[in-house]
XYZ file of C-alpha atoms in Angstrom:
397
model
C 12.363 2.291 -26.406
C 15.148 2.512 -23.844
C 16.210 6.202 -23.408
C 19.464 8.029 -22.745
C 19.247 8.162 -19.121
C 22.141 6.985 -18.319
C 21.149 4.449 -15.528
C 22.384 1.052 -15.401
C 20.391 -1.664 -16.461
C 20.715 -5.182 -14.887
C 22.992 -7.717 -16.055
C 22.705 -11.465 -15.456
C 24.921 -14.506 -14.274
C 25.048 -18.535 -15.645
C 23.476 -20.037 -12.708
C 22.434 -23.880 -12.060
C 19.438 -24.565 -10.396
C 20.244 -27.528 -8.089
C 18.347 -30.330 -6.829
C 18.002 -29.279 -3.124
C 16.304 -25.890 -4.711
C 14.087 -28.024 -5.959
C 15.261 -28.487 -9.710
C 14.889 -31.412 -11.480
C 15.449 -31.886 -15.553
C 12.135 -33.682 -15.411
C 10.465 -30.673 -14.877
C 11.755 -28.397 -17.047
C 12.877 -28.949 -20.962
C 15.123 -26.351 -21.208
C 17.731 -27.783 -19.091
C 19.079 -26.903 -15.585
C 21.103 -23.821 -15.895
C 19.348 -20.022 -16.157
C 20.087 -16.481 -15.976
C 20.481 -14.789 -12.569
C 20.401 -11.152 -12.394
C 22.662 -9.172 -10.733
C 21.637 -5.694 -9.496
C 23.815 -2.596 -10.446
C 24.574 -0.352 -7.474
C 22.151 2.439 -7.639
C 23.471 4.271 -4.079
C 26.120 7.117 -6.424
C 24.688 6.172 -9.872
C 24.372 9.321 -11.890
C 20.997 10.262 -13.259
C 20.064 11.843 -16.442
C 16.940 13.418 -15.122
C 15.041 14.213 -18.700
C 13.459 17.816 -18.879
C 9.476 16.293 -18.872
C 10.555 13.839 -16.056
C 11.234 16.703 -13.889
C 8.129 18.333 -14.921
C 6.090 15.630 -14.331
C 7.643 15.267 -10.538
C 7.134 19.176 -9.674
C 3.061 19.092 -10.852
C 2.963 15.741 -8.788
C 4.289 18.081 -5.857
C 2.174 21.255 -6.525
C -0.938 18.894 -6.838
C -0.690 16.516 -3.557
C 0.381 20.478 -1.323
C -2.810 22.007 -2.968
C -5.036 18.590 -1.596
C -3.003 18.875 1.460
C -4.073 22.286 1.703
C -7.626 21.549 0.804
C -8.516 19.087 3.228
C -6.988 20.160 6.151
C -8.455 19.261 9.821
C -10.321 16.774 8.287
C -7.299 15.226 7.510
C -6.832 13.394 10.280
C -9.964 11.049 10.412
C -9.937 10.903 6.898
C -6.009 9.169 7.306
C -7.491 6.268 8.493
C -9.551 5.442 5.731
C -7.207 6.592 3.143
C -4.657 3.636 4.912
C -6.891 1.153 4.483
C -7.457 1.713 0.945
C -4.212 1.973 -0.192
C -3.895 -1.424 1.596
C -6.798 -2.878 -0.157
C -5.678 -1.805 -3.388
C -1.825 -2.895 -3.115
C -3.023 -6.497 -2.132
C -5.501 -6.301 -5.269
C -2.520 -6.050 -7.283
C -1.296 -9.411 -5.622
C -4.655 -11.023 -6.273
C -5.547 -10.909 -3.005
C -8.692 -9.549 -2.933
C -10.422 -7.805 0.472
C -12.819 -4.843 -0.707
C -12.501 -1.853 2.465
C -16.122 -2.172 3.984
C -15.201 -6.767 4.489
C -11.959 -5.225 5.924
C -13.666 -2.834 8.457
C -15.863 -5.679 9.329
C -12.392 -8.115 10.246
C -10.987 -5.460 12.094
C -13.290 -6.188 14.431
C -13.272 -9.842 14.086
C -11.548 -12.717 14.977
C -12.655 -14.637 12.289
C -11.253 -12.746 9.708
C -11.008 -15.168 6.713
C -7.465 -15.259 5.021
C -7.505 -12.579 1.989
C -9.114 -10.348 5.208
C -5.976 -11.248 7.016
C -3.748 -10.536 4.408
C -5.442 -7.329 4.034
C -5.001 -5.957 7.450
C -1.519 -7.156 7.694
C -0.795 -4.409 4.908
C -2.619 -2.130 6.741
C 0.181 -2.568 9.887
C 2.810 -2.518 6.926
C 1.940 0.669 5.386
C 1.500 1.981 8.433
C 4.965 1.097 10.067
C 6.562 1.982 6.945
C 5.438 5.681 7.298
C 6.345 5.130 11.357
C 9.878 4.336 10.838
C 10.136 6.818 7.150
C 12.568 9.005 9.241
C 15.012 6.487 8.689
C 14.688 3.847 6.425
C 17.362 1.072 6.444
C 17.894 -2.446 6.330
C 16.466 -3.428 9.332
C 13.410 -0.659 9.023
C 12.025 -2.787 5.889
C 12.644 -6.230 7.534
C 10.337 -4.562 10.739
C 7.408 -3.448 7.491
C 7.920 -7.278 6.324
C 6.963 -8.459 9.672
C 4.552 -5.969 10.236
C 2.754 -7.549 6.558
C 3.530 -11.143 7.427
C 3.633 -11.929 11.304
C -0.038 -13.547 11.459
C -0.617 -15.116 8.071
C 3.284 -16.123 7.712
C 5.331 -15.932 10.394
C 8.018 -18.284 10.008
C 8.650 -15.679 6.541
C 8.142 -12.073 8.512
C 10.866 -10.051 8.784
C 13.699 -12.435 6.810
C 15.511 -11.893 3.817
C 14.591 -14.618 1.317
C 16.867 -17.968 0.787
C 15.787 -19.635 -1.809
C 15.730 -18.633 -5.740
C 12.508 -17.302 -6.691
C 11.583 -16.003 -10.347
C 8.831 -14.538 -12.106
C 6.939 -16.452 -14.644
C 6.961 -20.521 -15.902
C 5.953 -21.153 -12.038
C 6.158 -24.402 -12.346
C 8.896 -25.095 -14.710
C 11.132 -23.265 -11.972
C 14.075 -20.566 -13.289
C 15.491 -22.219 -16.586
C 12.103 -21.156 -18.449
C 11.237 -18.385 -16.367
C 10.720 -14.822 -17.905
C 12.866 -13.318 -14.629
C 15.212 -14.666 -11.859
C 16.067 -11.710 -9.292
C 19.276 -11.668 -7.810
C 20.769 -14.939 -6.254
C 20.563 -15.292 -2.089
C 24.100 -14.320 -1.387
C 23.632 -10.592 -3.088
C 20.406 -9.852 -1.338
C 22.090 -7.951 1.456
C 24.509 -6.193 -0.141
C 21.836 -4.968 -2.976
C 19.697 -3.736 0.099
C 22.485 -1.640 1.457
C 23.227 -0.214 -1.636
C 19.133 0.850 -1.753
C 19.171 2.302 1.425
C 22.049 4.708 0.082
C 20.164 5.582 -2.738
C 17.639 6.643 -0.355
C 19.476 8.389 1.401
C 20.545 10.608 -1.646
C 18.828 14.503 -1.800
C 20.091 15.593 -5.519
C 16.754 14.370 -6.703
C 12.989 14.838 -6.738
C 11.502 13.073 -4.305
C 8.789 11.690 -6.141
C 11.261 10.619 -8.399
C 13.397 8.434 -6.165
C 10.778 7.116 -4.690
C 9.374 5.515 -7.923
C 13.272 4.428 -8.865
C 13.282 3.025 -5.388
C 10.643 1.184 -5.617
C 11.456 -0.471 -9.062
C 14.911 -1.158 -7.615
C 13.100 -2.745 -4.980
C 11.209 -4.721 -6.869
C 13.973 -5.999 -8.872
C 15.827 -7.243 -5.783
C 13.397 -9.040 -4.862
C 14.036 -9.763 -1.724
C 11.448 -11.593 0.101
C 9.969 -15.117 -0.582
C 6.231 -13.168 -0.238
C 5.031 -9.354 0.081
C 7.506 -8.002 -2.430
C 4.903 -5.849 -3.592
C 3.287 -4.756 -0.935
C 6.420 -3.924 1.299
C 7.789 -1.860 -1.969
C 4.308 0.108 -2.342
C 4.320 0.949 1.218
C 7.901 2.241 0.914
C 6.608 4.502 -1.440
C 5.144 5.916 0.843
C 7.680 5.963 3.515
C 9.708 8.481 1.280
C 6.748 10.662 0.040
C 6.103 11.431 4.189
C 9.679 11.647 5.113
C 10.805 14.298 2.975
C 7.384 16.354 3.474
C 6.019 15.802 -0.119
C 3.029 14.046 1.794
C 2.523 15.851 5.201
C 0.255 13.115 6.770
C -1.904 11.673 3.502
C -1.312 8.291 2.367
C -2.673 9.020 -0.886
C -3.886 5.390 -2.625
C -1.320 4.957 -5.594
C -2.323 1.886 -5.437
C -5.570 2.050 -6.354
C -4.021 3.852 -9.704
C -2.230 0.857 -10.683
C -4.474 -1.794 -10.040
C -6.521 -1.047 -12.779
C -3.606 -1.090 -15.466
C -1.177 -4.095 -13.795
C -0.179 -4.840 -16.994
C 1.478 -1.305 -17.932
C 3.081 -1.443 -14.190
C 4.517 -5.331 -15.257
C 6.011 -2.956 -18.226
C 7.081 -0.386 -16.147
C 9.093 -2.649 -14.090
C 10.777 -4.665 -16.808
C 11.556 -1.212 -19.245
C 13.248 -0.334 -15.442
C 15.396 -3.232 -15.311
C 16.443 -2.680 -19.126
C 18.051 0.715 -17.579
C 14.736 3.121 -18.600
C 13.431 4.810 -15.422
C 10.782 6.749 -17.258
C 8.194 4.732 -17.612
C 7.553 3.782 -13.705
C 8.021 7.459 -12.622
C 5.189 8.299 -15.230
C 2.762 5.641 -14.271
C 3.428 6.563 -10.619
C 2.660 10.123 -11.724
C -0.518 9.630 -13.124
C -1.748 6.896 -10.296
C -0.823 10.043 -8.152
C -3.661 12.147 -9.466
C -6.139 9.620 -9.811
C -5.215 9.335 -6.229
C -5.590 12.847 -5.748
C -9.032 13.435 -7.819
C -10.694 10.185 -6.134
C -9.250 11.492 -2.705
C -10.727 14.778 -2.924
C -14.214 13.115 -3.892
C -14.052 11.099 -0.705
C -13.140 13.894 0.743
C -16.127 16.033 -0.532
C -18.040 12.750 0.342
C -17.089 12.246 4.317
C -17.514 16.628 5.091
C -21.588 15.820 3.898
C -21.438 12.742 5.747
C -20.271 14.145 9.245
C -22.578 17.580 8.634
C -25.648 14.660 8.294
C -24.452 13.175 11.332
C -23.805 16.057 12.873
C -27.763 17.531 12.350
C -28.927 13.802 13.662
C -27.431 14.217 17.127
C -27.545 17.924 17.722
C -30.269 17.560 19.487
C -28.786 16.161 22.586
C -26.435 17.385 25.071
C -23.179 18.675 24.264
C -21.493 16.111 26.586
C -23.606 13.532 25.424
C -21.893 10.188 24.712
C -23.343 10.222 21.067
C -21.029 13.243 19.400
C -17.665 11.170 20.684
C -19.176 8.407 19.393
C -20.089 9.971 16.374
C -16.859 11.932 15.976
C -14.922 8.562 16.112
C -16.965 6.678 13.396
C -14.342 7.956 10.699
C -12.257 6.264 11.682
C -13.529 2.993 13.242
C -16.963 2.529 10.499
C -17.379 -0.928 12.522
C -18.325 -0.606 15.808
C -19.399 -2.281 19.348
C -19.594 -1.494 22.857
C -16.441 -3.210 23.380
C -14.261 -1.632 20.849
C -16.184 2.002 21.331
C -15.006 1.991 25.415
C -11.450 2.986 25.858
C -12.073 5.245 22.977
C -15.260 7.435 24.214
C -14.861 6.917 27.497
C -17.596 5.679 28.792
C -19.179 2.904 30.619
C -20.227 -0.017 28.335
C -23.743 -0.115 29.168
C -24.418 3.735 28.299
C -22.249 3.265 24.634
C -24.694 0.430 24.308
C -27.401 2.267 24.610
C -26.203 5.129 22.921
C -25.827 2.696 19.621
C -29.246 2.090 19.749
C -30.346 5.458 19.745
C -27.990 5.869 17.250
C -29.652 3.198 14.693
C -32.730 5.463 15.289
C -31.509 8.433 14.060
C -30.008 6.364 11.012
C -26.303 6.764 11.496
C -25.578 3.456 12.349
C -26.906 0.182 11.176
C -26.860 -3.439 12.769
C -24.763 -5.705 11.281
C -25.504 -9.931 11.762
C -24.554 -10.165 15.359
C -21.308 -13.165 16.227
C -21.994 -15.717 17.963
C -19.718 -14.385 20.800
C -19.585 -11.131 21.689
C -21.470 -7.258 21.536
C -23.576 -6.642 18.878
C -21.520 -4.535 16.040
C -22.862 -1.240 14.206
C -22.025 -0.121 10.796
C -21.680 2.869 9.578
C -22.972 2.680 6.115
C -23.045 6.132 4.837
C -18.560 5.319 4.844
C -19.252 1.995 3.464
C -20.804 3.787 0.399
C -18.467 6.529 0.303
C -15.623 3.887 0.154
C -17.600 1.430 -2.236
C -18.127 4.805 -4.837
C -14.416 4.916 -4.252
C -13.845 1.808 -5.877
C -16.005 2.476 -8.409
C -14.069 5.747 -9.393
C -10.987 3.858 -9.480
C -11.848 1.389 -12.256
C -10.735 3.741 -15.168
C -8.578 6.129 -12.782
C -6.175 7.788 -15.407
C -4.900 10.902 -16.929
C -3.356 13.768 -14.892
C -6.166 16.343 -16.598
């Protein structure tokens, strides 16, 4: 049931599906007329925030602050893992499956496969969103989309859509769709208004981030990649306003296991109720915090074990520098490590062999071309455990 939040609902205009847009009466028993969304302006819309939503937002802020305080200096290398986890989970929501271990190998392998390439693009998009978080403009949003699709769909990358899109009834077209986002001429104006909303300072940032996300998904400004860009923008807002200081919480890992609830919340938002998407986002955030805290414990233990296995080496040995780099680069070879540890490639190669004997690394199948690669399987196991815990992640307690 829609709450009285005084939030504008989507309205509709009646349009005709033209032949040049793919319309054909033979493909649609309902004719060629359809209802296309008219997005309400929210840049200066009055928001009536229910007390329970304000409490949820404060709970999120407190929990994130406690996590930041706990992880401290370890957050640097852990952050690179969290970005990959978030990008993999966000892609899974769009039915693009590439487990994080496959992603790690794909990052150093030119023969990646389509799904891995898609997720690597999502890693880039999330990173760009965070880098541009200080000034989220239409051009910044296009930049995030460009980072997402430039290697897999370069023709579409960084451009607003120029055609009708719809949700549901993919073969029959918009006349029988569940929802048709706004017509092309309305996109840029809607995005401008969204950016005006993003600049507001009169509401809790977590509420603002989730409402922004729902509004962005309703606009659906791109032919592909809307969900992934929209979730990257959540992290941009949280980082810009200091709610997350340096951690990219894998909120999508909390969403992916209950995708139906996510879709229902976006539908309720279109009816003028923003509470469900905020509640969903909060539950996903609490789940992410618990899971990331567990990952932090695993990472601390892994680092301690690694240090013990090389403690007999001289303090200036290359092995110490490689071990320090493994959380950020769990799949390595002598070529990729050369600029990181600043040592000769031959020295790195012999050190990698030694780290296999010390049970820090394991060799993986050697590629047809290039140096032997190695994987820090302790990290892969920790990431697999994270995924297992994400199967049923919901709840605040």
